[in-house]
mmCIF file of C-alpha atoms (C1' of nucleotides) in Angstrom:
data_model
loop_
_atom_site.group_PDB
_atom_site.id
_atom_site.type_symbol
_atom_site.label_atom_id
_atom_site.label_comp_id
_atom_site.label_asym_id
_atom_site.label_seq_id
_atom_site.Cartn_x
_atom_site.Cartn_y
_atom_site.Cartn_z
ATOM 1 C CA UNK A 13 2.359 -0.574 -4.439
ATOM 2 C CA UNK A 14 4.427 -0.391 -1.358
ATOM 3 C CA UNK A 15 3.222 -2.926 1.192
ATOM 4 C CA UNK A 16 5.048 -4.152 4.281
ATOM 5 C CA UNK A 17 8.042 -5.714 2.455
ATOM 6 C CA UNK A 18 8.538 -2.649 0.274
ATOM 7 C CA UNK A 19 8.357 -0.195 3.170
ATOM 8 C CA UNK A 20 10.654 -2.381 5.256
ATOM 9 C CA UNK A 21 13.110 -2.569 2.343
ATOM 10 C CA UNK A 22 13.182 1.217 2.208
ATOM 11 C CA UNK A 23 13.618 1.440 5.970
ATOM 12 C CA UNK A 24 16.524 -0.991 6.059
ATOM 13 C CA UNK A 25 18.412 0.734 3.276
ATOM 14 C CA UNK A 26 17.705 4.240 4.454
ATOM 15 C CA UNK A 27 18.273 3.823 8.194
ATOM 16 C CA UNK A 28 22.098 3.725 8.071
ATOM 17 C CA UNK A 29 22.086 6.799 5.844
ATOM 18 C CA UNK A 30 19.804 8.991 7.941
ATOM 19 C CA UNK A 31 20.030 7.927 11.566
ATOM 20 C CA UNK A 32 22.100 10.387 13.554
ATOM 21 C CA UNK A 33 21.838 13.058 10.851
ATOM 22 C CA UNK A 34 20.176 16.403 11.402
ATOM 23 C CA UNK A 35 17.455 17.695 9.115
ATOM 24 C CA UNK A 36 18.696 21.012 7.753
ATOM 25 C CA UNK A 37 16.098 21.906 5.158
ATOM 26 C CA UNK A 38 12.699 20.732 4.095
ATOM 27 C CA UNK A 39 10.589 21.725 1.119
ATOM 28 C CA UNK A 40 7.011 20.597 0.671
ATOM 29 C CA UNK A 41 6.403 20.916 -3.044
ATOM 30 C CA UNK A 42 2.853 19.572 -2.837
ATOM 31 C CA UNK A 43 1.034 20.855 0.265
ATOM 32 C CA UNK A 44 -1.666 18.223 -0.202
ATOM 33 C CA UNK A 45 0.895 15.708 1.083
ATOM 34 C CA UNK A 46 0.384 16.816 4.704
ATOM 35 C CA UNK A 47 -3.180 18.139 4.442
ATOM 36 C CA UNK A 48 -4.821 19.250 6.714
ATOM 37 C CA UNK A 49 -1.557 20.191 8.438
ATOM 38 C CA UNK A 50 0.016 23.510 7.512
ATOM 39 C CA UNK A 51 3.242 22.758 5.589
ATOM 40 C CA UNK A 52 5.046 25.610 7.350
ATOM 41 C CA UNK A 53 4.093 24.254 10.767
ATOM 42 C CA UNK A 54 5.238 20.772 9.788
ATOM 43 C CA UNK A 55 8.571 22.071 8.523
ATOM 44 C CA UNK A 56 9.058 24.168 11.668
ATOM 45 C CA UNK A 57 8.415 21.134 13.828
ATOM 46 C CA UNK A 58 11.042 19.035 12.063
ATOM 47 C CA UNK A 59 13.875 21.163 10.709
ATOM 48 C CA UNK A 60 16.855 21.341 13.046
ATOM 49 C CA UNK A 61 16.117 18.003 14.681
ATOM 50 C CA UNK A 62 18.362 14.973 14.582
ATOM 51 C CA UNK A 63 16.878 11.764 13.164
ATOM 52 C CA UNK A 64 17.115 9.361 16.092
ATOM 53 C CA UNK A 65 15.612 6.355 14.390
ATOM 54 C CA UNK A 66 13.890 5.213 11.235
ATOM 55 C CA UNK A 67 11.112 2.786 12.089
ATOM 56 C CA UNK A 68 8.161 1.027 10.494
ATOM 57 C CA UNK A 69 4.718 -0.102 11.599
ATOM 58 C CA UNK A 70 2.464 -1.741 9.048
ATOM 59 C CA UNK A 71 2.951 0.319 5.897
ATOM 60 C CA UNK A 72 3.989 3.458 7.783
ATOM 61 C CA UNK A 73 7.570 4.678 7.616
ATOM 62 C CA UNK A 74 8.245 6.473 10.899
ATOM 63 C CA UNK A 75 10.944 9.078 11.357
ATOM 64 C CA UNK A 76 11.721 9.639 15.005
ATOM 65 C CA UNK A 77 13.111 13.123 15.439
ATOM 66 C CA UNK A 78 14.863 14.503 18.487
ATOM 67 C CA UNK A 79 12.565 15.014 21.524
ATOM 68 C CA UNK A 80 10.006 12.505 20.273
ATOM 69 C CA UNK A 81 8.692 14.396 17.313
ATOM 70 C CA UNK A 82 7.557 11.790 14.810
ATOM 71 C CA UNK A 83 6.958 12.078 11.087
ATOM 72 C CA UNK A 84 4.698 9.344 9.756
ATOM 73 C CA UNK A 85 5.005 8.749 6.032
ATOM 74 C CA UNK A 86 2.545 6.584 4.134
ATOM 75 C CA UNK A 87 3.503 5.777 0.537
ATOM 76 C CA UNK A 88 0.059 4.530 -0.528
ATOM 77 C CA UNK A 89 0.021 3.495 -4.199
ATOM 78 C CA UNK A 90 3.000 5.031 -5.910
ATOM 79 C CA UNK A 91 5.212 6.688 -3.302
ATOM 80 C CA UNK A 92 8.977 6.195 -3.182
ATOM 81 C CA UNK A 93 11.772 7.699 -1.113
ATOM 82 C CA UNK A 94 14.904 8.381 -3.145
ATOM 83 C CA UNK A 95 18.330 9.225 -1.742
ATOM 84 C CA UNK A 96 20.328 11.766 -3.753
ATOM 85 C CA UNK A 97 18.268 11.297 -6.931
ATOM 86 C CA UNK A 98 19.044 12.921 -10.279
ATOM 87 C CA UNK A 99 18.131 16.631 -10.391
ATOM 88 C CA UNK A 100 15.449 16.044 -13.034
ATOM 89 C CA UNK A 101 13.662 13.310 -11.073
ATOM 90 C CA UNK A 102 9.905 13.697 -11.724
ATOM 91 C CA UNK A 103 6.986 13.783 -9.287
ATOM 92 C CA UNK A 104 8.974 15.155 -6.344
ATOM 93 C CA UNK A 105 6.446 16.107 -3.632
ATOM 94 C CA UNK A 106 8.768 16.617 -0.648
ATOM 95 C CA UNK A 107 12.495 17.335 -0.440
ATOM 96 C CA UNK A 108 14.646 16.873 2.681
ATOM 97 C CA UNK A 109 18.251 17.960 3.128
ATOM 98 C CA UNK A 110 20.474 16.363 5.760
ATOM 99 C CA UNK A 111 23.483 17.948 7.397
ATOM 100 C CA UNK A 112 26.139 15.476 6.328
ATOM 101 C CA UNK A 113 28.078 17.027 3.461
ATOM 102 C CA UNK A 114 29.624 14.352 1.245
ATOM 103 C CA UNK A 115 33.401 14.353 1.468
ATOM 104 C CA UNK A 116 34.660 17.139 -0.748
ATOM 105 C CA UNK A 117 31.169 18.300 -1.674
ATOM 106 C CA UNK A 118 29.325 21.381 -0.537
ATOM 107 C CA UNK A 119 25.730 20.465 0.102
ATOM 108 C CA UNK A 120 24.293 17.746 2.322
ATOM 109 C CA UNK A 121 22.517 14.686 1.067
ATOM 110 C CA UNK A 122 19.001 15.008 -0.289
ATOM 111 C CA UNK A 123 15.986 12.803 0.184
ATOM 112 C CA UNK A 124 13.034 13.077 -2.164
ATOM 113 C CA UNK A 125 9.565 11.733 -1.652
ATOM 114 C CA UNK A 126 8.267 11.045 -5.159
ATOM 115 C CA UNK A 127 4.669 10.129 -5.791
ATOM 116 C CA UNK A 128 3.046 10.291 -9.273
ATOM 117 C CA UNK A 129 -0.518 9.792 -8.037
ATOM 118 C CA UNK A 130 -0.157 11.964 -4.971
ATOM 119 C CA UNK A 131 -1.934 9.590 -2.618
ATOM 120 C CA UNK A 132 0.970 9.496 -0.177
ATOM 121 C CA UNK A 133 0.632 11.315 3.137
ATOM 122 C CA UNK A 134 2.776 12.885 5.833
ATOM 123 C CA UNK A 135 1.573 13.339 9.415
ATOM 124 C CA UNK A 136 3.092 14.374 12.707
ATOM 125 C CA UNK A 137 2.891 12.961 16.218
ATOM 126 C CA UNK A 138 4.289 14.779 19.246
ATOM 127 C CA UNK A 139 5.450 12.361 21.927
ATOM 128 C CA UNK A 140 5.363 8.596 22.062
ATOM 129 C CA UNK A 141 1.858 8.354 23.574
ATOM 130 C CA UNK A 142 0.460 10.349 20.647
ATOM 131 C CA UNK A 143 2.350 8.150 18.220
ATOM 132 C CA UNK A 144 0.984 5.004 19.835
ATOM 133 C CA UNK A 145 -2.549 6.401 19.824
ATOM 134 C CA UNK A 146 -2.238 7.165 16.134
ATOM 135 C CA UNK A 147 -0.915 3.722 15.270
ATOM 136 C CA UNK A 148 -3.156 1.727 17.597
ATOM 137 C CA UNK A 149 -6.247 3.353 16.097
ATOM 138 C CA UNK A 150 -5.275 2.189 12.633
ATOM 139 C CA UNK A 151 -3.104 -0.886 12.846
ATOM 140 C CA UNK A 152 -3.445 -4.434 14.128
ATOM 141 C CA UNK A 153 -0.788 -7.050 14.730
ATOM 142 C CA UNK A 154 2.595 -7.042 12.978
ATOM 143 C CA UNK A 155 2.562 -10.173 10.819
ATOM 144 C CA UNK A 156 6.342 -10.628 10.988
ATOM 145 C CA UNK A 157 6.412 -10.172 14.765
ATOM 146 C CA UNK A 158 6.582 -12.946 17.376
ATOM 147 C CA UNK A 159 2.915 -12.684 18.388
ATOM 148 C CA UNK A 160 1.489 -13.477 14.975
ATOM 149 C CA UNK A 161 0.786 -17.121 15.756
ATOM 150 C CA UNK A 162 -1.757 -19.529 14.367
ATOM 151 C CA UNK A 163 -3.676 -19.356 17.668
ATOM 152 C CA UNK A 164 -3.768 -15.565 17.497
ATOM 153 C CA UNK A 165 -5.007 -15.570 13.917
ATOM 154 C CA UNK A 166 -7.617 -18.172 14.795
ATOM 155 C CA UNK A 167 -8.976 -15.938 17.562
ATOM 156 C CA UNK A 168 -8.956 -12.877 15.291
ATOM 157 C CA UNK A 169 -11.004 -14.593 12.620
ATOM 158 C CA UNK A 170 -13.704 -16.116 14.838
ATOM 159 C CA UNK A 171 -17.137 -14.721 14.125
ATOM 160 C CA UNK A 172 -15.953 -12.837 11.039
ATOM 161 C CA UNK A 173 -18.348 -13.263 8.150
ATOM 162 C CA UNK A 174 -16.306 -11.194 5.709
ATOM 163 C CA UNK A 175 -14.337 -12.995 2.984
ATOM 164 C CA UNK A 176 -10.810 -13.844 4.120
ATOM 165 C CA UNK A 177 -9.394 -11.563 1.406
ATOM 166 C CA UNK A 178 -11.189 -8.554 2.908
ATOM 167 C CA UNK A 179 -10.025 -9.634 6.342
ATOM 168 C CA UNK A 180 -6.376 -9.726 5.262
ATOM 169 C CA UNK A 181 -6.619 -6.261 3.710
ATOM 170 C CA UNK A 182 -8.056 -4.705 6.893
ATOM 171 C CA UNK A 183 -5.064 -2.940 8.458
ATOM 172 C CA UNK A 184 -6.780 -2.813 11.847
ATOM 173 C CA UNK A 185 -6.544 -6.599 12.076
ATOM 174 C CA UNK A 186 -3.199 -7.367 10.428
ATOM 175 C CA UNK A 187 -0.890 -4.452 9.619
ATOM 176 C CA UNK A 188 0.979 -4.281 6.343
ATOM 177 C CA UNK A 189 -0.697 -6.819 4.063
ATOM 178 C CA UNK A 190 -1.902 -5.279 0.808
ATOM 179 C CA UNK A 191 -3.463 -6.666 -2.339
ATOM 180 C CA UNK A 192 -0.373 -8.368 -3.767
ATOM 181 C CA UNK A 193 0.646 -10.187 -0.611
ATOM 182 C CA UNK A 194 -2.956 -11.116 0.237
ATOM 183 C CA UNK A 195 -3.272 -12.823 -3.152
ATOM 184 C CA UNK A 196 0.056 -14.595 -2.741
ATOM 185 C CA UNK A 197 -0.601 -15.650 0.866
ATOM 186 C CA UNK A 198 -4.004 -17.151 0.046
ATOM 187 C CA UNK A 199 -2.544 -19.159 -2.815
ATOM 188 C CA UNK A 200 0.241 -20.438 -0.577
ATOM 189 C CA UNK A 201 -2.339 -21.463 2.004
ATOM 190 C CA UNK A 202 -4.621 -22.982 -0.678
ATOM 191 C CA UNK A 203 -7.568 -20.939 0.569
ATOM 192 C CA UNK A 204 -10.109 -19.319 -1.725
ATOM 193 C CA UNK A 205 -10.234 -15.512 -1.300
ATOM 194 C CA UNK A 206 -14.031 -15.508 -0.946
ATOM 195 C CA UNK A 207 -14.198 -18.011 1.902
ATOM 196 C CA UNK A 208 -15.652 -16.400 5.045
ATOM 197 C CA UNK A 209 -12.835 -15.758 7.519
ATOM 198 C CA UNK A 210 -14.657 -17.234 10.508
ATOM 199 C CA UNK A 211 -15.351 -20.464 8.660
ATOM 200 C CA UNK A 212 -11.694 -21.473 8.326
ATOM 201 C CA UNK A 213 -10.598 -24.503 10.364
ATOM 202 C CA UNK A 214 -7.539 -24.562 12.604
ATOM 203 C CA UNK A 215 -5.478 -26.346 9.979
ATOM 204 C CA UNK A 216 -6.346 -23.765 7.346
ATOM 205 C CA UNK A 217 -5.601 -20.928 9.748
ATOM 206 C CA UNK A 218 -2.192 -22.465 10.416
ATOM 207 C CA UNK A 219 -1.568 -22.647 6.664
ATOM 208 C CA UNK A 220 -2.729 -19.071 6.277
ATOM 209 C CA UNK A 221 -0.389 -17.817 8.993
ATOM 210 C CA UNK A 222 2.465 -19.561 7.227
ATOM 211 C CA UNK A 223 1.257 -18.235 3.871
ATOM 212 C CA UNK A 224 1.216 -14.637 5.088
ATOM 213 C CA UNK A 225 4.618 -14.929 6.768
ATOM 214 C CA UNK A 226 6.014 -16.853 3.787
ATOM 215 C CA UNK A 227 4.798 -14.366 1.184
ATOM 216 C CA UNK A 228 5.969 -11.336 3.161
ATOM 217 C CA UNK A 229 9.355 -12.924 3.875
ATOM 218 C CA UNK A 230 9.846 -13.879 0.240
ATOM 219 C CA UNK A 231 8.985 -10.321 -0.758
ATOM 220 C CA UNK A 232 11.441 -8.957 1.754
ATOM 221 C CA UNK A 233 14.199 -11.296 0.573
ATOM 222 C CA UNK A 234 13.637 -10.142 -3.000
ATOM 223 C CA UNK A 235 13.850 -6.480 -2.031
ATOM 224 C CA UNK A 236 10.134 -5.930 -2.586
ATOM 225 C CA UNK A 237 8.051 -5.897 -5.759
ATOM 226 C CA UNK A 238 8.438 -3.189 -8.414
ATOM 227 C CA UNK A 239 5.292 -3.427 -10.521
ATOM 228 C CA UNK A 240 4.402 0.243 -10.328
ATOM 229 C CA UNK A 241 6.846 2.944 -9.373
ATOM 230 C CA UNK A 242 8.467 1.292 -6.386
ATOM 231 C CA UNK A 243 12.229 1.716 -6.195
ATOM 232 C CA UNK A 244 14.820 1.300 -3.489
ATOM 233 C CA UNK A 245 16.264 4.581 -2.167
ATOM 234 C CA UNK A 246 19.132 4.217 -4.646
ATOM 235 C CA UNK A 247 16.714 3.758 -7.567
ATOM 236 C CA UNK A 248 17.163 -0.004 -7.901
ATOM 237 C CA UNK A 249 14.052 -2.081 -8.548
ATOM 238 C CA UNK A 250 12.840 -4.891 -6.332
ATOM 239 C CA UNK A 251 12.661 -8.389 -7.808
ATOM 240 C CA UNK A 252 9.639 -9.979 -6.161
ATOM 241 C CA UNK A 253 7.392 -9.272 -9.162
ATOM 242 C CA UNK A 254 9.336 -12.065 -10.913
ATOM 243 C CA UNK A 255 8.315 -14.547 -8.223
ATOM 244 C CA UNK A 256 4.560 -13.978 -8.107
ATOM 245 C CA UNK A 257 2.685 -17.268 -7.963
ATOM 246 C CA UNK A 258 -0.729 -15.825 -8.867
ATOM 247 C CA UNK A 259 -0.753 -12.024 -8.653
ATOM 248 C CA UNK A 260 -1.142 -10.491 -12.094
ATOM 249 C CA UNK A 261 -1.119 -13.940 -13.720
ATOM 250 C CA UNK A 262 -4.744 -14.052 -14.887
ATOM 251 C CA UNK A 263 -5.136 -16.499 -17.812
ATOM 252 C CA UNK A 264 -1.741 -18.116 -17.190
ATOM 253 C CA UNK A 265 -1.329 -21.663 -15.885
ATOM 254 C CA UNK A 266 -1.054 -22.414 -12.170
ATOM 255 C CA UNK A 267 2.501 -23.459 -11.348
ATOM 256 C CA UNK A 268 1.164 -26.297 -9.186
ATOM 257 C CA UNK A 269 -1.688 -27.853 -11.183
ATOM 258 C CA UNK A 270 -1.683 -26.113 -14.559
ATOM 259 C CA UNK A 271 -5.227 -24.760 -14.402
ATOM 260 C CA UNK A 272 -5.748 -21.259 -15.676
ATOM 261 C CA UNK A 273 -5.372 -18.591 -12.970
ATOM 262 C CA UNK A 274 -8.622 -16.685 -12.639
ATOM 263 C CA UNK A 275 -9.007 -12.963 -12.053
ATOM 264 C CA UNK A 276 -12.044 -11.548 -10.296
ATOM 265 C CA UNK A 277 -12.917 -8.752 -7.908
ATOM 266 C CA UNK A 278 -12.980 -9.412 -4.177
ATOM 267 C CA UNK A 279 -13.083 -6.746 -1.497
ATOM 268 C CA UNK A 280 -13.066 -4.312 -4.409
ATOM 269 C CA UNK A 281 -9.573 -5.383 -5.480
ATOM 270 C CA UNK A 282 -8.167 -7.320 -8.398
ATOM 271 C CA UNK A 283 -7.934 -10.852 -7.073
ATOM 272 C CA UNK A 284 -6.058 -13.796 -8.555
ATOM 273 C CA UNK A 285 -6.548 -17.419 -7.616
ATOM 274 C CA UNK A 286 -6.244 -20.970 -8.869
ATOM 275 C CA UNK A 287 -9.700 -22.406 -8.305
ATOM 276 C CA UNK A 288 -8.417 -25.956 -8.268
ATOM 277 C CA UNK A 289 -5.713 -25.361 -5.644
ATOM 278 C CA UNK A 290 -7.878 -22.855 -3.765
ATOM 279 C CA UNK A 291 -11.283 -24.500 -3.673
ATOM 280 C CA UNK A 292 -14.151 -22.070 -4.127
ATOM 281 C CA UNK A 293 -16.793 -22.238 -1.387
ATOM 282 C CA UNK A 294 -19.764 -24.296 -2.588
ATOM 283 C CA UNK A 295 -22.321 -21.606 -1.900
ATOM 284 C CA UNK A 296 -20.586 -19.068 -4.134
ATOM 285 C "C1'" DC B 25 -20.948 -6.013 11.548
ATOM 286 C "C1'" DG B 26 -20.291 -5.660 6.581
ATOM 287 C "C1'" DA B 27 -21.135 -4.393 1.773
ATOM 288 C "C1'" DC B 28 -20.881 -0.722 -1.170
ATOM 289 C "C1'" DA B 29 -20.111 3.872 -3.090
ATOM 290 C "C1'" DC B 30 -17.374 7.803 -3.231
ATOM 291 C "C1'" DT B 31 -13.029 10.578 -2.814
ATOM 292 C "C1'" DC B 32 -8.279 11.584 -3.651
ATOM 293 C "C1'" DC B 33 -4.908 11.193 -8.442
ATOM 294 C "C1'" DT B 34 -2.661 10.198 -12.875
ATOM 295 C "C1'" DG B 35 -0.451 6.842 -16.107
ATOM 296 C "C1'" DA B 36 -1.929 3.194 -18.883
ATOM 297 C "C1'" DT B 37 -5.101 1.185 -21.911
ATOM 298 C "C1'" DG B 38 -8.870 0.580 -25.263
ATOM 299 C "C1'" DG B 39 -12.290 2.104 -28.603
ATOM 300 C "C1'" DC B 40 -13.220 4.676 -32.609
ATOM 301 C "C1'" DT C 3 -2.733 10.096 -34.781
ATOM 302 C "C1'" DG C 4 -5.657 12.055 -31.483
ATOM 303 C "C1'" DC C 5 -9.135 12.219 -28.186
ATOM 304 C "C1'" DC C 6 -12.114 10.708 -24.741
ATOM 305 C "C1'" DA C 7 -13.763 7.174 -21.410
ATOM 306 C "C1'" DT C 8 -12.446 3.769 -18.266
ATOM 307 C "C1'" DC C 9 -9.603 1.555 -14.905
ATOM 308 C "C1'" DA C 10 -6.509 0.586 -10.899
ATOM 309 C "C1'" DG C 11 -6.159 0.977 -5.983
ATOM 310 C "C1'" DG C 12 -4.944 2.256 0.090
ATOM 311 C "C1'" DA C 13 -7.404 4.323 3.228
ATOM 312 C "C1'" DG C 14 -10.840 7.320 5.091
ATOM 313 C "C1'" DT C 15 -15.617 8.447 5.305
ATOM 314 C "C1'" DG C 16 -20.426 7.991 4.892
ATOM 315 C "C1'" DT C 17 -24.740 5.302 3.868
ATOM 316 C "C1'" DC C 18 -27.741 1.519 4.175
#
DNA sequence: CGACACTCCTGATGGC
DNA sequence: TGCCATCAGGAGTGTC
């Protein structure tokens, strides 16, 4: 599942290939992708515009077109963006053609949004204020930004009765953390996923901040995690799935203490924890 | 505020 | 081997 590190990996690799190019053609194979927007209207709004910048906020990949027309792509569970993929690539939902013909070739480069489960979405925003309204309504602080401090996280968690796992998954509080990185961050911080967020002490909050930043950074350095369909734009897999400390390791020994990693459901998601390293709250 | 159910979707998995 | 039921899960929405 693409979370912040996966989307940022895509952005970094794609940006040099698309920035400054003009969108020449666009085909929306699956109109559900931009529902309730009319695919024709979306195409009309974008085709002919230069891509000024490829950006990211939380798990959104943001294409800034000429004159502040923004395309917001969310990859959800199984979305990928492939650059010049093989012609028989399956699950293509959207196809984009850029105006830069390869040297000697005829056609421009092609970008495909592929998404087996079809959860991914495309939305438009006209003008920067509209973009900011859209993002501010959905997303909280950027965890890899300069303002994501221990003090800030402490303030955010005060009074919250929800389990810290649910808190981390709420995009309106912290933007970009999904199930994998929440599991990894909580293990790094030695905090049990079911502990109420507001109950955490300053020291634990400091460890959690470092755990979130550490897990996301490690994911980014590994080029993201490819456990489902995630691929880089050139089709290469990420490597972070080989570095998971707890995620997906139910029944296997904890790398720190050797106790069996437990799997249970928290916040409706598959949750993995070492209940020796991450002490379970007494009341639970 | 928060827990929970439901929706979208399809590949993977398990039972028989 | 085939067929059906179940599951996973990000985010939005609705209910209690």
